[in-house]
CSV table of C-alpha atoms in Angstrom, one decimal:
chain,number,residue,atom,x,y,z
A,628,UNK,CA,75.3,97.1,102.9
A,629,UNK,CA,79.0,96.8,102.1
A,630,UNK,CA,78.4,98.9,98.9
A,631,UNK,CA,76.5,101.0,100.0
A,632,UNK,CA,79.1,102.1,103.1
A,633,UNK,CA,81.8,102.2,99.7
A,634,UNK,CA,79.4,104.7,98.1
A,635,UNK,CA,79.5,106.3,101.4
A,636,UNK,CA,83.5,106.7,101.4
A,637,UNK,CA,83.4,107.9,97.6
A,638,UNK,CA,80.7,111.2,98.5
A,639,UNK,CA,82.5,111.7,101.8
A,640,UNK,CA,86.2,111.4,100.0
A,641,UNK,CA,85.7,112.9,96.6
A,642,UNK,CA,82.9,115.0,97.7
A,643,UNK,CA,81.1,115.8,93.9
A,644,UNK,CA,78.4,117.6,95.7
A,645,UNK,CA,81.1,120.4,96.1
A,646,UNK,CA,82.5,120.2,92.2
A,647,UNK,CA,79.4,120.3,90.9
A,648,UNK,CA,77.4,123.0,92.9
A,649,UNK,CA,74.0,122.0,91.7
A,650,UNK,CA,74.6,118.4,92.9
A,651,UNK,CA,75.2,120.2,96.5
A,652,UNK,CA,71.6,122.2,96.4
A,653,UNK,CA,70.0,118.8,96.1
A,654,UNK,CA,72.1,117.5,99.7
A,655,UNK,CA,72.4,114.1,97.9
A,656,UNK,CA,75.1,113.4,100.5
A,657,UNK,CA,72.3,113.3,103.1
A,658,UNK,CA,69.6,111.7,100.8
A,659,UNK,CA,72.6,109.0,100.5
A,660,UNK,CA,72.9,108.8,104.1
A,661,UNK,CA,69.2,109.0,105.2
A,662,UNK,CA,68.7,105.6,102.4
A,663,UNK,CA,71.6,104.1,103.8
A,664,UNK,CA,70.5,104.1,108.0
A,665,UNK,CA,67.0,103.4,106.2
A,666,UNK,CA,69.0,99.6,104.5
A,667,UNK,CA,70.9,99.6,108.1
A,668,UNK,CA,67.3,98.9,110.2
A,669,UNK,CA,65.8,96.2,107.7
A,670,UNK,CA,69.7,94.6,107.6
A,671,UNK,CA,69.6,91.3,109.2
A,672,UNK,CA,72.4,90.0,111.7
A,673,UNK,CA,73.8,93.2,112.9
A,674,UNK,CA,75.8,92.9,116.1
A,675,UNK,CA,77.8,95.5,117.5
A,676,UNK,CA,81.1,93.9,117.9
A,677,UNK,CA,82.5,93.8,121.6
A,678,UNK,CA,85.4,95.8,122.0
A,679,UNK,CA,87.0,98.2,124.5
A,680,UNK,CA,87.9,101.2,121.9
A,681,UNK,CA,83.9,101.6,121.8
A,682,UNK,CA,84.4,103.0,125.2
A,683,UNK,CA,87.5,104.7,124.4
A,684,UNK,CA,85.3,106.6,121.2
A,685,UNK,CA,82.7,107.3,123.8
A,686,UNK,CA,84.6,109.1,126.2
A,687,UNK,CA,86.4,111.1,123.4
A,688,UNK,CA,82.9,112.2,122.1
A,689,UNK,CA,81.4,112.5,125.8
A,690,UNK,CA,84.7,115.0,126.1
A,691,UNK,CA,83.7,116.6,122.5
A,692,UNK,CA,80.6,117.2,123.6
A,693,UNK,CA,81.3,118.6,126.9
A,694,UNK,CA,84.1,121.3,125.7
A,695,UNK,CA,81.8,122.4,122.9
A,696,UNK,CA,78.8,122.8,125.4
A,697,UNK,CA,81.3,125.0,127.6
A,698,UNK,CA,82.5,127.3,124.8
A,699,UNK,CA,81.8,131.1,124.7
A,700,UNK,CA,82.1,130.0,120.8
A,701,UNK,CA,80.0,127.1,120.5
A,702,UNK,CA,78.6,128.8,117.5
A,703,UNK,CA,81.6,128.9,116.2
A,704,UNK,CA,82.4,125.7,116.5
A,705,UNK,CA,79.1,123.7,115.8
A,706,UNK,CA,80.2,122.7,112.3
A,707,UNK,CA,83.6,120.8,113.3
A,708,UNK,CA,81.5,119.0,116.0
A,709,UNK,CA,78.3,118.2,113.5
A,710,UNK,CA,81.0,117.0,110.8
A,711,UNK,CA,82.7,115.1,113.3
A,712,UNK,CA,79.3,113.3,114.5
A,713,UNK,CA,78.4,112.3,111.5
A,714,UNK,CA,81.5,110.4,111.0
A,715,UNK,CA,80.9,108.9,114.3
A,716,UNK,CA,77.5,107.7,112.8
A,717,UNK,CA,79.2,106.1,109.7
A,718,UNK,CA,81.7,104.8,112.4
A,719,UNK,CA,78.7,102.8,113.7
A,720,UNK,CA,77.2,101.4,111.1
A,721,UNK,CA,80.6,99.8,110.1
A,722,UNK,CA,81.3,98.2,113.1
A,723,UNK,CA,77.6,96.6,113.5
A,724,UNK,CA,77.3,95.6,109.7
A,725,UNK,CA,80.5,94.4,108.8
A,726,UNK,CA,81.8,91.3,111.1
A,727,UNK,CA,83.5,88.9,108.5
A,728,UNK,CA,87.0,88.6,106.8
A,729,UNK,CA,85.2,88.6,103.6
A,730,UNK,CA,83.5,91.8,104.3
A,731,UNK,CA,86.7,93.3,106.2
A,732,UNK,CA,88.6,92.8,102.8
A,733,UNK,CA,85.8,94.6,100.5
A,734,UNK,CA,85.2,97.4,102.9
A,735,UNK,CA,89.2,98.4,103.0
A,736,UNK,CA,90.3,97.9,99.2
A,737,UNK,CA,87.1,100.1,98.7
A,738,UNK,CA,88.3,102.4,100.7
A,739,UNK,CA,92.0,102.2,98.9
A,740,UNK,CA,90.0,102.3,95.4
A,741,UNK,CA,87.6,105.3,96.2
A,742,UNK,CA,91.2,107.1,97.3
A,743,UNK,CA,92.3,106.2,93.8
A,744,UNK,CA,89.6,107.8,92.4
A,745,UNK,CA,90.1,111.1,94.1
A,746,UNK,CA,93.5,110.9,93.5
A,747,UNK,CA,93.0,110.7,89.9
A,748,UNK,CA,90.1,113.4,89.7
A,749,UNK,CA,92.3,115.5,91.3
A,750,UNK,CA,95.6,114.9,89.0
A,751,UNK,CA,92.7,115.6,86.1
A,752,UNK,CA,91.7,118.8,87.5
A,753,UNK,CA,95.2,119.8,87.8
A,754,UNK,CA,96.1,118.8,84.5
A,755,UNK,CA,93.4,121.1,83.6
A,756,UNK,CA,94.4,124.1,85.8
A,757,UNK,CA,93.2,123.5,88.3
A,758,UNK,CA,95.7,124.1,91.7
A,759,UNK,CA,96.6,127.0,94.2
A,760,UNK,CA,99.4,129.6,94.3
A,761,UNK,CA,100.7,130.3,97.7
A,762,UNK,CA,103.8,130.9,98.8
A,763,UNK,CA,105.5,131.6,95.6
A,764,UNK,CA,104.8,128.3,94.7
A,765,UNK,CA,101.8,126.6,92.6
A,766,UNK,CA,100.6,123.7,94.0
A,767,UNK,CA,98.1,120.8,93.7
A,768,UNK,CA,94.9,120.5,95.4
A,769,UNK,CA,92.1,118.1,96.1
A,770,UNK,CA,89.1,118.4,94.1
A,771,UNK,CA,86.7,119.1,97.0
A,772,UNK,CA,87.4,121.8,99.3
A,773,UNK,CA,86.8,120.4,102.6
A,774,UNK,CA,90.2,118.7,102.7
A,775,UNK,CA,91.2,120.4,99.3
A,776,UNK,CA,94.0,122.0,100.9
A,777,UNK,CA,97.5,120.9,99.9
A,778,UNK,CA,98.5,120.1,102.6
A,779,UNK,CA,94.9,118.5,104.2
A,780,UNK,CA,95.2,116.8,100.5
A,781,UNK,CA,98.8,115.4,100.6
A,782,UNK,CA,97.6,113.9,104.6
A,783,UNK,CA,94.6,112.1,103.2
A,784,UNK,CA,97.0,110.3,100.6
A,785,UNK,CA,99.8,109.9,103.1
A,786,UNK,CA,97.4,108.3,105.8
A,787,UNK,CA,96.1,105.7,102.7
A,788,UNK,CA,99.5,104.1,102.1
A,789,UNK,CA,99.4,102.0,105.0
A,790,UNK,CA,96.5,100.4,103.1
A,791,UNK,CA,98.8,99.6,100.1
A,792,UNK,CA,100.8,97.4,102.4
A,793,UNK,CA,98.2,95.6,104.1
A,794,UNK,CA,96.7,94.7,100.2
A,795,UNK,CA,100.0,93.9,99.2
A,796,UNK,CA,101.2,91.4,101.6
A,797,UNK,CA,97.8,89.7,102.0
A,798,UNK,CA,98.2,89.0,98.1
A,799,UNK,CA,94.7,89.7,97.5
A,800,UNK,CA,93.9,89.9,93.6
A,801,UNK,CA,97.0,88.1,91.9
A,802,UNK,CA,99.4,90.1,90.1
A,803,UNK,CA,97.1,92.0,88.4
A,804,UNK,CA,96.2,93.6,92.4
A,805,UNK,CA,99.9,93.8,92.5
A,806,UNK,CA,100.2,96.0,89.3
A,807,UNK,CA,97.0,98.1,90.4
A,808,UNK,CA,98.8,99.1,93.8
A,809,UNK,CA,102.2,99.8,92.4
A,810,UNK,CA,100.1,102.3,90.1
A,811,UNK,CA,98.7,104.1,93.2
A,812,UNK,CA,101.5,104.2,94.9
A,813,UNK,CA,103.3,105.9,91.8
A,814,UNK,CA,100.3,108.2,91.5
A,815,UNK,CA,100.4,108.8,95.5
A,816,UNK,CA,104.0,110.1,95.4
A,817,UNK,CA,103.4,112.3,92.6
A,818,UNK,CA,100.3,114.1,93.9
A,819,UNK,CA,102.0,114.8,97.1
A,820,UNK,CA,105.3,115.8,95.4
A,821,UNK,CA,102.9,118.3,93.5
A,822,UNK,CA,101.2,119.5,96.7
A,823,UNK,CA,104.6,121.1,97.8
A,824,UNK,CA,103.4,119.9,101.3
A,825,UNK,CA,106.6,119.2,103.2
A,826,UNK,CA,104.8,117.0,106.3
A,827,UNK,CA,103.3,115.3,103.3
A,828,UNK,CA,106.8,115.0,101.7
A,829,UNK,CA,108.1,113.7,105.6
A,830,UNK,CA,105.1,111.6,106.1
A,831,UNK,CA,105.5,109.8,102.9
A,832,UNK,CA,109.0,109.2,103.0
A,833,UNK,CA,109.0,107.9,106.5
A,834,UNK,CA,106.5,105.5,104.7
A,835,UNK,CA,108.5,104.4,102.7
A,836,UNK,CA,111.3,103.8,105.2
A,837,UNK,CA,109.1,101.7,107.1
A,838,UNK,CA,108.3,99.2,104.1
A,839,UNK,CA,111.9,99.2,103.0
A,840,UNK,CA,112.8,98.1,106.4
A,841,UNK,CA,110.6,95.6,106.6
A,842,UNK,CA,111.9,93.5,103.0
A,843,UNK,CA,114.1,90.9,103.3
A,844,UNK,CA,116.2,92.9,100.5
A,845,UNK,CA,116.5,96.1,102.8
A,846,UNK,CA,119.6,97.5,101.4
A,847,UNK,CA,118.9,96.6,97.7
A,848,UNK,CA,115.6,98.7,98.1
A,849,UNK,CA,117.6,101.0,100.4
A,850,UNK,CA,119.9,101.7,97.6
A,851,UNK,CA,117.4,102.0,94.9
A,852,UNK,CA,115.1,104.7,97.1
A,853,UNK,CA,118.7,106.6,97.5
A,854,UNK,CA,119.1,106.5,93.6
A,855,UNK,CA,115.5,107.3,92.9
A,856,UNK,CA,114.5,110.2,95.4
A,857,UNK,CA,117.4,112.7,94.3
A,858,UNK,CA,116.1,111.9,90.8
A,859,UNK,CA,112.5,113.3,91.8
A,860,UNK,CA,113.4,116.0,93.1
A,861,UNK,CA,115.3,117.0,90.2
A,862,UNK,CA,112.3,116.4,88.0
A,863,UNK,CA,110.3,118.6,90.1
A,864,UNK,CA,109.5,122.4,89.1
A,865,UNK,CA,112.0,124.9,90.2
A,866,UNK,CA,109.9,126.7,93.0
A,867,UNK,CA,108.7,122.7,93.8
A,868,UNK,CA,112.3,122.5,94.6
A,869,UNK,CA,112.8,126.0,96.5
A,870,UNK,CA,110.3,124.5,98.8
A,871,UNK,CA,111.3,121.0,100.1
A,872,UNK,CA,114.8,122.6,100.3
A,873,UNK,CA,113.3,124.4,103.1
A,874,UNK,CA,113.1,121.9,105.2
A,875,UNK,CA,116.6,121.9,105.9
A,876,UNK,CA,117.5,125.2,104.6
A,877,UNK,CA,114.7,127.8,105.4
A,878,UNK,CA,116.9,130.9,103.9
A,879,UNK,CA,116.4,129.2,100.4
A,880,UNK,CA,112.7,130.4,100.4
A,881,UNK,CA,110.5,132.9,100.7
A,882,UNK,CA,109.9,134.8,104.2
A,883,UNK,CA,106.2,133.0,104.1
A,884,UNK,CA,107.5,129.7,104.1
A,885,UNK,CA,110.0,129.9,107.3
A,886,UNK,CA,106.8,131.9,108.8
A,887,UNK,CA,104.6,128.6,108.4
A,888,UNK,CA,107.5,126.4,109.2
A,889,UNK,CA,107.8,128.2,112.8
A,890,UNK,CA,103.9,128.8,113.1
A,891,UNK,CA,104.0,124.8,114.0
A,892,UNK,CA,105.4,125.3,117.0
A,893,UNK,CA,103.7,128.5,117.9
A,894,UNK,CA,100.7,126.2,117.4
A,895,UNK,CA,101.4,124.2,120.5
A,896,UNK,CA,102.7,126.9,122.3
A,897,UNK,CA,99.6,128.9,122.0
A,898,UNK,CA,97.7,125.3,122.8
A,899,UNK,CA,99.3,125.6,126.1
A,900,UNK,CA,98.5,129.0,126.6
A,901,UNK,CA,94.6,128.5,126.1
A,902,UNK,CA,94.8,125.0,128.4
A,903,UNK,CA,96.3,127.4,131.1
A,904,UNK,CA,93.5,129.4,130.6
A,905,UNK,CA,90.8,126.5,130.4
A,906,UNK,CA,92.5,124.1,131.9
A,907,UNK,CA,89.2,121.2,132.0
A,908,UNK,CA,87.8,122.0,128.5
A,909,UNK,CA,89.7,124.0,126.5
A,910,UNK,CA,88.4,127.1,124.3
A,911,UNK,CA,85.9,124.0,122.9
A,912,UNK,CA,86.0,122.6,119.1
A,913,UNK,CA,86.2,124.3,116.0
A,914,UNK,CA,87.2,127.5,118.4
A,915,UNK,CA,90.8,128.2,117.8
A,916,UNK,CA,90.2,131.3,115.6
A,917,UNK,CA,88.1,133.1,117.4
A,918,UNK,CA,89.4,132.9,120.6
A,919,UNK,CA,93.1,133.4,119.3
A,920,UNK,CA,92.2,135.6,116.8
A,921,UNK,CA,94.6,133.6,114.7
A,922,UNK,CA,93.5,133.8,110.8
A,923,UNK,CA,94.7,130.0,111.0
A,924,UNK,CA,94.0,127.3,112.3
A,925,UNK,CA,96.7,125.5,115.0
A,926,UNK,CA,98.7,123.3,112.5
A,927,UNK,CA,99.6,121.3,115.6
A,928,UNK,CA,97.5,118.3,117.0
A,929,UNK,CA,99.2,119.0,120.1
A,930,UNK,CA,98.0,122.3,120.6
A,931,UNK,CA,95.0,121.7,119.1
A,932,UNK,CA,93.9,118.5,122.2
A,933,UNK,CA,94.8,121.1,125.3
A,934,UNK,CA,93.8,124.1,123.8
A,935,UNK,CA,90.7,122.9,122.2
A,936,UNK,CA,89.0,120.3,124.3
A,937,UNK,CA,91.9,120.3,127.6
A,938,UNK,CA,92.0,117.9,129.7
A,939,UNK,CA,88.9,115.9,129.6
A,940,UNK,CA,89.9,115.9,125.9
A,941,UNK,CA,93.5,114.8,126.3
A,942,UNK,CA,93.1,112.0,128.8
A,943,UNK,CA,90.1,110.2,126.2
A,944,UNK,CA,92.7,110.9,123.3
A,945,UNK,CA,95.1,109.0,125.6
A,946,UNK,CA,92.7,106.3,126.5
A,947,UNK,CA,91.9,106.1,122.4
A,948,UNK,CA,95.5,105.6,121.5
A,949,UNK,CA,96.2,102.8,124.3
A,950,UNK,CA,93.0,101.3,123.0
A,951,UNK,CA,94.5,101.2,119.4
A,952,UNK,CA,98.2,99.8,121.5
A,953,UNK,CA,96.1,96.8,122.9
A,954,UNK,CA,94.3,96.1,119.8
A,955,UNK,CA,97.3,95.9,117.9
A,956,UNK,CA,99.4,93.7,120.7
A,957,UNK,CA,96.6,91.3,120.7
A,958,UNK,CA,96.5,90.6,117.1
A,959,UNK,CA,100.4,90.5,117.3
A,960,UNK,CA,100.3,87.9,119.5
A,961,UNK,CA,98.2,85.6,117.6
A,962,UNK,CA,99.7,86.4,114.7
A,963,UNK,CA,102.6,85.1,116.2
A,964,UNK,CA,101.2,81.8,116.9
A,965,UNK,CA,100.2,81.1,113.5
A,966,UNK,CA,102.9,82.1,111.1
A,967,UNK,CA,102.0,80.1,108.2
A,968,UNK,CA,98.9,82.7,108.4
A,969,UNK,CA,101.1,85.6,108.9
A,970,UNK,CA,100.1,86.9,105.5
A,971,UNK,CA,96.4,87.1,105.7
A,972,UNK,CA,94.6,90.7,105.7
A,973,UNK,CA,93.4,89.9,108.9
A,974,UNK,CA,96.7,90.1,109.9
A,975,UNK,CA,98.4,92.6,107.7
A,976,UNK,CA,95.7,95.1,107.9
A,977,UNK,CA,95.9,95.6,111.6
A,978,UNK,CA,99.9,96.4,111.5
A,979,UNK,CA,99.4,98.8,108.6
A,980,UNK,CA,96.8,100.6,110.7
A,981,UNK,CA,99.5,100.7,113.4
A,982,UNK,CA,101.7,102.5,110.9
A,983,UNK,CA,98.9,105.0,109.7
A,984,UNK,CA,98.3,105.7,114.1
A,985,UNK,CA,101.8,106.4,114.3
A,986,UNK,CA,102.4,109.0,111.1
A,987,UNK,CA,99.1,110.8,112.5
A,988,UNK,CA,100.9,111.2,115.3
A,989,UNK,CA,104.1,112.0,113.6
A,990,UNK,CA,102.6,114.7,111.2
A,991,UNK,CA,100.4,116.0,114.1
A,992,UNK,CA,103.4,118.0,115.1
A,993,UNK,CA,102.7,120.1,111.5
A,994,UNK,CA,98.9,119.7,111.5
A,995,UNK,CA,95.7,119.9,113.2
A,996,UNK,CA,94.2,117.1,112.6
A,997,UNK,CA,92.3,115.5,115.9
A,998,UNK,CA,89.1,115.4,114.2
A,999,UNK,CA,90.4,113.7,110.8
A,1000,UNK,CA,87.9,111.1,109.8
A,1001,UNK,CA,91.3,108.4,109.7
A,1002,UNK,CA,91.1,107.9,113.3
A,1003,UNK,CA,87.6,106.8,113.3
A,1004,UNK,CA,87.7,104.8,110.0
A,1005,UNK,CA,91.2,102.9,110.9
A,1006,UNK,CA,89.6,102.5,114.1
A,1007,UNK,CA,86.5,100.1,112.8
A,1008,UNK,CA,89.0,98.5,110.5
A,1009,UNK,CA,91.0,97.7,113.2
A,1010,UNK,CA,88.1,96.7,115.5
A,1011,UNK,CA,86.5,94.0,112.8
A,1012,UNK,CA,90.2,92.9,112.2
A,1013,UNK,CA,90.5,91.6,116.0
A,1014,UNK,CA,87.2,90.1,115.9
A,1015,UNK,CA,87.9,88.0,112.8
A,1016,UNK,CA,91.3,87.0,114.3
A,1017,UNK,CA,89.5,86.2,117.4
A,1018,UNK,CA,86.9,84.1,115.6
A,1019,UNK,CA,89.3,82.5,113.9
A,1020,UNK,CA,91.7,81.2,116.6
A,1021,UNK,CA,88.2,79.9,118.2
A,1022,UNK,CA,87.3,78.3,115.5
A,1023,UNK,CA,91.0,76.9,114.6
A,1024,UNK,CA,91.7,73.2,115.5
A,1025,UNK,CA,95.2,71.7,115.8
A,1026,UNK,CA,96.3,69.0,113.5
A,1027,UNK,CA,97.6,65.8,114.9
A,1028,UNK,CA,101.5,65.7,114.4
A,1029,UNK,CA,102.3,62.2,112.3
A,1030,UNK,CA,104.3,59.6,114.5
A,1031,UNK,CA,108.4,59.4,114.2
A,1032,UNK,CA,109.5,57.2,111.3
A,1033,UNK,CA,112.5,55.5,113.3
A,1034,UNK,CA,112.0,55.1,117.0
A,1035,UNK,CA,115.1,55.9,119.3
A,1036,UNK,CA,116.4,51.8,121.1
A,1037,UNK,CA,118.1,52.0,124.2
A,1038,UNK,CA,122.1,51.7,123.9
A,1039,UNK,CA,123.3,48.3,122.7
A,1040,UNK,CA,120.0,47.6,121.1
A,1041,UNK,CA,119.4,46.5,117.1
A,1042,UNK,CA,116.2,46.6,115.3
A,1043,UNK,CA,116.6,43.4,112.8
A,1044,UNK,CA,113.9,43.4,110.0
A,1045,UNK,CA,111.3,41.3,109.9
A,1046,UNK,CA,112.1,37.7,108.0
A,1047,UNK,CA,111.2,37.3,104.7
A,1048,UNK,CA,112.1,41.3,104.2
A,1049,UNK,CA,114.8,42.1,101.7
């Protein structure tokens, strides 16, 4: 079953069905799905894992569910929610098939290997020609063309670092793991580099910070990041160039690129403006064009919870993230009573995913993206994580601490050796 939910990863991720056209008029994405559920009901030992952020997901898609339902654009809208289900579906079948460490540490470097893959089919394509011109600037793209876009591209590889860490702290695979993830990690930078996505750009070098921060030889790396980032920038493409220096100098490009820059924060404004308007539900999923008449979408998570799904929506978002908060603090805490297993995935995973929550939520000021399948996927990772450390510190037993060499006399008292001892 763990393949299988790998296979799953690679069709959803790299998507082939929408390369190769003829490979999409035969839905094998659905034929894939429809034998997997088919393996999921004859799969012995499944259990669904006891857990509050079930409840948490539950009220977000009870709240999904409802705002759609409401919408004068439900119609509109049905394909963000379908999409959105379905990941829900794969959401389940995780969480009741995989329960194990052993199955916890195929399921995530399978999901770090399948990113690989697209990360590479993608650098192919481009290689070949493959990539977009907008903005005055050409710039990579994803091979599929769901979250092809630039910048939708340069999130997906941004939300995947986190895994590196978990992988590479955990130790899994020797040193030829290590060289493997250094690799990606090269690769990752330059694809989102190559986007010309600047909350990529942000996302990933806040990434960075965070890992830097967290060595023992913090300044040394510190240094070496300082030396090395002006270095690829200067290897970047003029217009590449023109573009990141936007962020902190929007005259230097065109009139386009401040427009999206500010379009951000018109994206939550307007968010407010349509939760004013429908204050319980919002204008419903999947709706933001039509009932702004925007040509694009919100570019604001923000904006995107009130104006799209309102209240109901907001408060199960909240309830999801403080799900994630205790989840996290729990493992923490055990993690903390074992420290000569502070190393172990079951450990390390859980913290990266706290890293990936929190650059969502950073890069959700420059993107829309509430229904991104990360916050469902991290969120079964993170799930099986606390059962294993759970089962674990059941299961652990302490070990008996060996009695003192020299005993401590009372004042004014010698130990004399036995006789006969030298």
């Amino acid at each position: 079953m763990r393949w299988l939910l790998i296979g799953y990863m690679f069709l959803f991720i790299d998507r082939p069905f929408e390369v190769w056209p003829w490979l999409g008029d035969l839905h094998v994405e659905r034929i894939y799905m429809l034998f997997t559920l088919a393996v999921w009901t004859v799969t012995p030992n499944k259990r669904w894992l006891p857990n509050i952020q079930h409840a948490a997901y539950a009220s977000f898609a009870m709240a999904v569910s409802l705002a759609w339902l409401a919408s004068p654009w439900a119609t509109q809208g049905q394909n963000v929610v379908e999409d959105w289900f379905k990941i829900v579906v794969f959401y389940f079948l995780l969480v009741t098939t995989i329960r194990d460490e052993e199955g916890l540490k195929r399921i995530s470097a399978g999901c770090l290997a399948v990113m690989a893959i697209y990360l590479l089919h993608s650098f192919r394509e481009y290689l070949g020609g493959r990539y977009t011109y907008r903005m005055g600037t050409t710039r990579m793209i994803g091979v599929d063309n769901t979250l092809g876009d630039p910048n939708s591209f340069g999130a997906s590889i941004v939300f995947s670092l986190p895994l590196v860490t978990a992988m590479w702290k955990s130790g899994i695979g020797g040193r030829y793991h290590t060289s493997l993830l250094i690799g990606y990690v090269g690769l990752a930078s330059l694809c989102v580099l190559l986007t010309g996505s600047r909350s990529s750009l942000l996302g990933m070098g806040v990434w960075y910070m965070i890992v830097i921060w967290g060595t023992r030889y913090r300044f040394t790396a510190f240094a070496a990041f300082a030396v090395a980032a002006p270095l690829a920038f200067i290897a970047l493409p003029d217009e590449l160039q023109n573009r990141f220096e936007t962020m902190i100098n929007p005259e230097v490009g065109p009139k386009s690129a401040q427009e999206s820059r500010e379009g951000r924060i018109q994206g939550l404004l307007t968010g407010f403006d349509l939760w004013a308007a429908n204050p319980l539900t919002g204008v419903g999923p999947g709706a933001w064009r039509p009932a702004t008449g925007s040509t694009i979408e919100s570019h604001n998570l923000y904006g995107q919870i009130l104006g799209e799904i309102g209240t109901l929506g907001a408060m199960a978002f909240l309830s999801l993230l403080f799900c994630f908060w205790r989840n996290l603090r729990a493992v923490k805490r055990v993690r903390k009573q074992y420290p000569q297993e502070r190393d172990d995935l079951i450990y390390t995973l859980p913290s990266s995913i706290g890293v990936a929550v929190f650059l969502l939520l950073l890069m959700g000021n420059f993107g829309h993206n509430l229904f991104r399948f990360t916050w469902l996927w991290y969120g079964g990772f993170l799930i099986i994580a606390r059962h294993c450390v759970t089962v674990r510190e059941t299961e652990w037993e302490p070990v008996a601490e060996p009695l003192a060499e020299e005993a401590t006399l009372p004042e004014g008292w010698v130990l004399h050796p036995p006789h006969g001892s030298m």
